[in-house]
Tab-separated table of C-alpha atoms in Angstrom:
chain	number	residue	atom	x	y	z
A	1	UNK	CA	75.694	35.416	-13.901
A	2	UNK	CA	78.555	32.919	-14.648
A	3	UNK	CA	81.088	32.810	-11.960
A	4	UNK	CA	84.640	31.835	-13.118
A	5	UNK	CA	87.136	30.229	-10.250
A	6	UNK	CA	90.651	30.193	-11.393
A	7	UNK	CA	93.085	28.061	-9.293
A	8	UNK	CA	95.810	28.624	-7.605
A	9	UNK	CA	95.530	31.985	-6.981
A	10	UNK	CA	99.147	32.363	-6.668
A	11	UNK	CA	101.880	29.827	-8.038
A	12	UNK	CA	105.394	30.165	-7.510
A	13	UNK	CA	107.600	28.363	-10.279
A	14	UNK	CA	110.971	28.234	-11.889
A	15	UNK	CA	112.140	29.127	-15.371
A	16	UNK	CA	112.078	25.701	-17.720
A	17	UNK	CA	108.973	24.566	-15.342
A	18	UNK	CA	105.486	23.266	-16.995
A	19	UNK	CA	102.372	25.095	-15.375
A	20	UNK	CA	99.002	24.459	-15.502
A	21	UNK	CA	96.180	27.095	-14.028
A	22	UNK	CA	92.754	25.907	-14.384
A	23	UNK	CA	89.436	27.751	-14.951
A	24	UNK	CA	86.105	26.318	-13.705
A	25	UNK	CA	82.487	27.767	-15.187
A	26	UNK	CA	79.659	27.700	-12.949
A	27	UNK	CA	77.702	26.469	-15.417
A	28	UNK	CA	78.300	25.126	-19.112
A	29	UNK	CA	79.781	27.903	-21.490
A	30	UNK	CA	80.585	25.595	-24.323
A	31	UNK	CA	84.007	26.552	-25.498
A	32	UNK	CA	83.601	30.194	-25.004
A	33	UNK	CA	86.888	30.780	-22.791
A	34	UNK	CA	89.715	33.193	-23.327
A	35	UNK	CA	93.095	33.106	-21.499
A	36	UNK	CA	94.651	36.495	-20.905
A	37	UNK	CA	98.453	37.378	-19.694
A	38	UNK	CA	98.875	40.761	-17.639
A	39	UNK	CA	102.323	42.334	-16.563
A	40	UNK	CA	102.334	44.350	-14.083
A	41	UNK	CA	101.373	47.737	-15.272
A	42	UNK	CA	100.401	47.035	-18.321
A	43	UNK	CA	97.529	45.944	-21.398
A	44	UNK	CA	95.670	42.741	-21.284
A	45	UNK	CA	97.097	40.478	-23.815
A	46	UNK	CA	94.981	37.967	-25.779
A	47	UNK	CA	96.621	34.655	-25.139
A	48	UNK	CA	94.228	31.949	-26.055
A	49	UNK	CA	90.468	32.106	-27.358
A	50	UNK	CA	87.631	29.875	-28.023
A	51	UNK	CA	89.414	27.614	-25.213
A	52	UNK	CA	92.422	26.212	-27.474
A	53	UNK	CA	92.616	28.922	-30.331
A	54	UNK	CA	96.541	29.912	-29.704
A	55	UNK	CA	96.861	33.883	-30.893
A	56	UNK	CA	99.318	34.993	-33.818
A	57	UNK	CA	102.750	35.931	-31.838
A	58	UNK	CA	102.141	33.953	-29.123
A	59	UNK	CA	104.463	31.621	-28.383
A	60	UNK	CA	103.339	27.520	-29.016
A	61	UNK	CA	104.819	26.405	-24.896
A	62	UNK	CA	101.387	28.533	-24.507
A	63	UNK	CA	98.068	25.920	-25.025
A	64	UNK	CA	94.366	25.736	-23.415
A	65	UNK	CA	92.284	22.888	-23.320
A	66	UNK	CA	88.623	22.606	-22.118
A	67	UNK	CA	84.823	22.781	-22.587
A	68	UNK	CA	81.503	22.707	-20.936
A	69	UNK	CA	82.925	23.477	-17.236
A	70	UNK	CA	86.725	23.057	-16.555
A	71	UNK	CA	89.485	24.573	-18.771
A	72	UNK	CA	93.214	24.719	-18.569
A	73	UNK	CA	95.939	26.733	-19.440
A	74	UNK	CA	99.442	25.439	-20.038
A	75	UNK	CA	102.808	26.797	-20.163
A	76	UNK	CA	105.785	24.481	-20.860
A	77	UNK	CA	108.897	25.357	-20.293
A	78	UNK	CA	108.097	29.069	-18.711
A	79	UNK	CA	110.210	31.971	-19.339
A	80	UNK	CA	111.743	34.838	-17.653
A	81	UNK	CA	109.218	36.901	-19.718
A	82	UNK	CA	106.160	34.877	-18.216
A	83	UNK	CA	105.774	35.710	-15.132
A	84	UNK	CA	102.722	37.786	-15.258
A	85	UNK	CA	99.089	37.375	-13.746
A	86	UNK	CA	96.655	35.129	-16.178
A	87	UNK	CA	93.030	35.969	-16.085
A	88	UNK	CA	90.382	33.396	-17.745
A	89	UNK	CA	87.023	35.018	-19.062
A	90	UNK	CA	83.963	33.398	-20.272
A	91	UNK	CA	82.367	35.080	-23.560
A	92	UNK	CA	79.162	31.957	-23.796
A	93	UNK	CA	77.244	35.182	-21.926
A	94	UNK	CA	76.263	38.482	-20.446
A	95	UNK	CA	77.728	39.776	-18.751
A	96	UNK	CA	80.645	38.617	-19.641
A	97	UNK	CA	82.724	37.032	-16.487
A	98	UNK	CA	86.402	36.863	-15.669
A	99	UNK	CA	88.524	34.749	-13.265
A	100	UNK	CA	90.289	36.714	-10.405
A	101	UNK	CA	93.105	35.655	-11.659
A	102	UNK	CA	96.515	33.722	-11.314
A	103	UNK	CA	99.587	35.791	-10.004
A	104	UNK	CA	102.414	33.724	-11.547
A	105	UNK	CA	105.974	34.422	-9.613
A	106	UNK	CA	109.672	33.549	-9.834
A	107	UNK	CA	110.409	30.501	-6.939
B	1	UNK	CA	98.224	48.745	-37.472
B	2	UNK	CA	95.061	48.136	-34.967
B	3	UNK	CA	95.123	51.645	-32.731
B	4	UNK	CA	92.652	52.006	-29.731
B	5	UNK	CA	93.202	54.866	-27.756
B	6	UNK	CA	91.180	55.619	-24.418
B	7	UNK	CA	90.376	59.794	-23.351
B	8	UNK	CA	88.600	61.734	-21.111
B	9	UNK	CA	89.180	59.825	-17.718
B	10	UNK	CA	89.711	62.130	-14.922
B	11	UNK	CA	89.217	63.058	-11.140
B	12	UNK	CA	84.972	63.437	-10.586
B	13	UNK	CA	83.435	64.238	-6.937
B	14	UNK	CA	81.224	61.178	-5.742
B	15	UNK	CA	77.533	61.768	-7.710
B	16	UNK	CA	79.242	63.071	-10.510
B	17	UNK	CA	79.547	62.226	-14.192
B	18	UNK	CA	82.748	61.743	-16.898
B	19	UNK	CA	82.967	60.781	-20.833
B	20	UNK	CA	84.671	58.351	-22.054
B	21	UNK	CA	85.818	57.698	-25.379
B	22	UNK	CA	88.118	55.241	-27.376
B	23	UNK	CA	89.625	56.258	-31.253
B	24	UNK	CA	90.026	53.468	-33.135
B	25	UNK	CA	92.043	53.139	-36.075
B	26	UNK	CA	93.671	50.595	-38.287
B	27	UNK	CA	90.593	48.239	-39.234
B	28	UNK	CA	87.309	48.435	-40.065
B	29	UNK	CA	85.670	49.901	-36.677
B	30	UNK	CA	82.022	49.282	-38.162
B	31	UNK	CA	82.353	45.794	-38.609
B	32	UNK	CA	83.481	44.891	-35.164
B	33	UNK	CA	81.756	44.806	-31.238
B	34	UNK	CA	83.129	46.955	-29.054
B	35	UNK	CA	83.452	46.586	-25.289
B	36	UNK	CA	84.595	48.897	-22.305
B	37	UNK	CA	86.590	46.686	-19.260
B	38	UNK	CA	87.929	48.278	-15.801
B	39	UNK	CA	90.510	47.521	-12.953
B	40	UNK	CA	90.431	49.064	-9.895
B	41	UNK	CA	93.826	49.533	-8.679
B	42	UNK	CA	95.362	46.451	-7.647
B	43	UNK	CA	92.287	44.470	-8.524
B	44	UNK	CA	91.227	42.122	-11.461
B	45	UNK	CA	89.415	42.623	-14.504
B	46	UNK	CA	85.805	43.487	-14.806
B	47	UNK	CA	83.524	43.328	-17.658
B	48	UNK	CA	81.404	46.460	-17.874
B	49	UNK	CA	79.614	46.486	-21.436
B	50	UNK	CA	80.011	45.823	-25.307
B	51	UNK	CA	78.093	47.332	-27.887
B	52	UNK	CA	77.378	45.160	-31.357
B	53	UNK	CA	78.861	47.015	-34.601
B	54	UNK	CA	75.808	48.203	-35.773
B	55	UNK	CA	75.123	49.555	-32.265
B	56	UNK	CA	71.535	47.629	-32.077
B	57	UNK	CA	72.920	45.081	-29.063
B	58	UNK	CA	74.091	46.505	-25.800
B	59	UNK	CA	74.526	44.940	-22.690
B	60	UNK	CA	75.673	45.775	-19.569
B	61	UNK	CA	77.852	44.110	-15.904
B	62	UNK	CA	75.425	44.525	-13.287
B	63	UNK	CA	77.580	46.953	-10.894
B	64	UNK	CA	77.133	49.494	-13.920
B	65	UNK	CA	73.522	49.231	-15.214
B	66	UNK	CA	71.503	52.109	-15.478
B	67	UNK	CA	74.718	54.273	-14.577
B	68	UNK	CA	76.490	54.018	-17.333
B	69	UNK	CA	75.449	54.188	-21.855
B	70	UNK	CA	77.889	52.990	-23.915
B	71	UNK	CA	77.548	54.004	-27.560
B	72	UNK	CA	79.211	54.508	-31.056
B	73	UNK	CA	79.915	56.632	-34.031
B	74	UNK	CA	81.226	54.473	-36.995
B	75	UNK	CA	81.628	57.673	-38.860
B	76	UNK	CA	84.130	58.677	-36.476
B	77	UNK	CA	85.693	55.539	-35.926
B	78	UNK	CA	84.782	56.215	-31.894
B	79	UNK	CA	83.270	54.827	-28.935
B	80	UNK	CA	82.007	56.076	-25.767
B	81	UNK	CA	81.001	55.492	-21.921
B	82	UNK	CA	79.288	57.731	-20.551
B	83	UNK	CA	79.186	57.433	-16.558
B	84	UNK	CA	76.704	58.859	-14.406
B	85	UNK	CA	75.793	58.649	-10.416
B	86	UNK	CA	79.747	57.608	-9.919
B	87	UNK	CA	80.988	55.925	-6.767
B	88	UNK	CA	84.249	55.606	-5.398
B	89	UNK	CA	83.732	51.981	-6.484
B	90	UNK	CA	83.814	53.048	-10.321
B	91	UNK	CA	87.467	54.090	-9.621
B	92	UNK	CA	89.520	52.527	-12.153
B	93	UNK	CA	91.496	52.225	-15.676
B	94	UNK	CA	89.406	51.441	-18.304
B	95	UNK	CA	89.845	49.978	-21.136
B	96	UNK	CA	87.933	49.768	-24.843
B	97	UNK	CA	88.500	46.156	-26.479
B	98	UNK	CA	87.820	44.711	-30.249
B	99	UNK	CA	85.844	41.970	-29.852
B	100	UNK	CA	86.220	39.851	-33.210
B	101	UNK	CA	83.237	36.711	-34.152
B	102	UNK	CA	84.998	34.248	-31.713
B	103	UNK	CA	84.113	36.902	-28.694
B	104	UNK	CA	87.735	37.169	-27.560
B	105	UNK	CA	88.831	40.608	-26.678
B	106	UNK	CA	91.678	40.774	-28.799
B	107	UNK	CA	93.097	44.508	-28.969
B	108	UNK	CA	93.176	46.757	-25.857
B	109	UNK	CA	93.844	50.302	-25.672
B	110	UNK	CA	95.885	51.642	-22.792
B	111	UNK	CA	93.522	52.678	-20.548
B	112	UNK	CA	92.438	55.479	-19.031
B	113	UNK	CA	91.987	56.588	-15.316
B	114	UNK	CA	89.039	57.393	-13.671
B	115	UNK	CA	89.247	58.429	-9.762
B	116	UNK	CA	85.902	59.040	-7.919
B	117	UNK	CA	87.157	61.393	-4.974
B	118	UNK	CA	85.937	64.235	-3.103
């Protein structure tokens, strides 16, 4: 199976801050990385696919980079409304993997 | 408007066995892969199968194989999990995804809970 490693775990940051959280495949999975945003108690939400694909709606201080390995996901200038938990996941193959995750808080 | 909406989770005795099934509505359910996901509460996401639109491809995570059948019914615009031999481990929401060509999962449905208790 793929294992995906997202760090930091946590990050504490402050509204107008740029954020990276990074996603690292145990092996190559080409370009086949989604970013995800979760609030707390709520859906999934389809951020970012195909590693730099930005989603209708979402808003363009959201952007991923990345392929074979290592990936990124950037957020300039953050916003009340992001503090959330990210989650990468790999879609290159089965089973399909996700990162624990990266709890993003208020500092 | 894209619809998915999860039913039949519930409270199952350890050993036991539950439905699952997701309505979709608002595009053209027989042209897209399907997938179930869980959380456990307080936990991340897990992957636990898709099913390709013409129901021929299935694959499954690894904590769930040979427990658990996903399947479809284009003609009813539905998909199911069923779950068998559950665990307190299979507690969880679940959740059916779309899963367009780039292999995103790009609409969720709510969820729906499923607590493995005696």
């Amino acid at each position: 199976d793929t294992q995906m490693t997202q760090s930091p775990s946590s990050l504490s940051a402050s509204v107008g801050d740029r954020v990276t959280i990074t996603c690292r495949a145990s092996q190559s999975i080409s370009s086949y990385l989604n970013w995800y945003q979760q609030k707390r108690g709520k859906v999934p939400n389809l951020l970012i696919s195909a590693a730099s694909s930005l989603q209708s709606g979402v808003p363009s201080r959201f952007s991923g980079s990345g392929s074979g390995t290592d990936f990124t996901l950037t957020i300039n200038s953050l916003q009340p409304d992001d503090f959330a938990t990210y989650y990468c996941q790999q879609s290159y193959n089965t089973p399909y993997t996700f990162g624990q995750g990266t709890k993003l808080e208020i500092k | 408007q894209v619809q998915l909406v999860e039913s039949g989770g519930g409270l199952v005795k350890p050993g036991g066995s539950l439905r699952l099934s997701c309505a979709a509505s608002g595009f053209t359910f027989s042209d897209y892969y399907m997938d179930w996901i869980r959380q456990a509460p307080g936990k991340g996401l897990e992957w636990v199968s898709y099913i390709s639109n013409d129901g021929n491809s299935i694959y499954y995570g690894d904590s769930v194989k040979g427990r658990f059948t996903i399947s479809r019914d284009n003609a009813k615009n539905s998909l199911y999990l069923q779950m068998n031999s559950l665990t307190a481990e299979d507690t969880a929401v679940y959740f059916c995804a779309r899963e367009p060509r780039d292999r995103s999962l790009d609409y969720w449905g709510q969820g729906t809970l499923v607590t493995v208790s005696s």
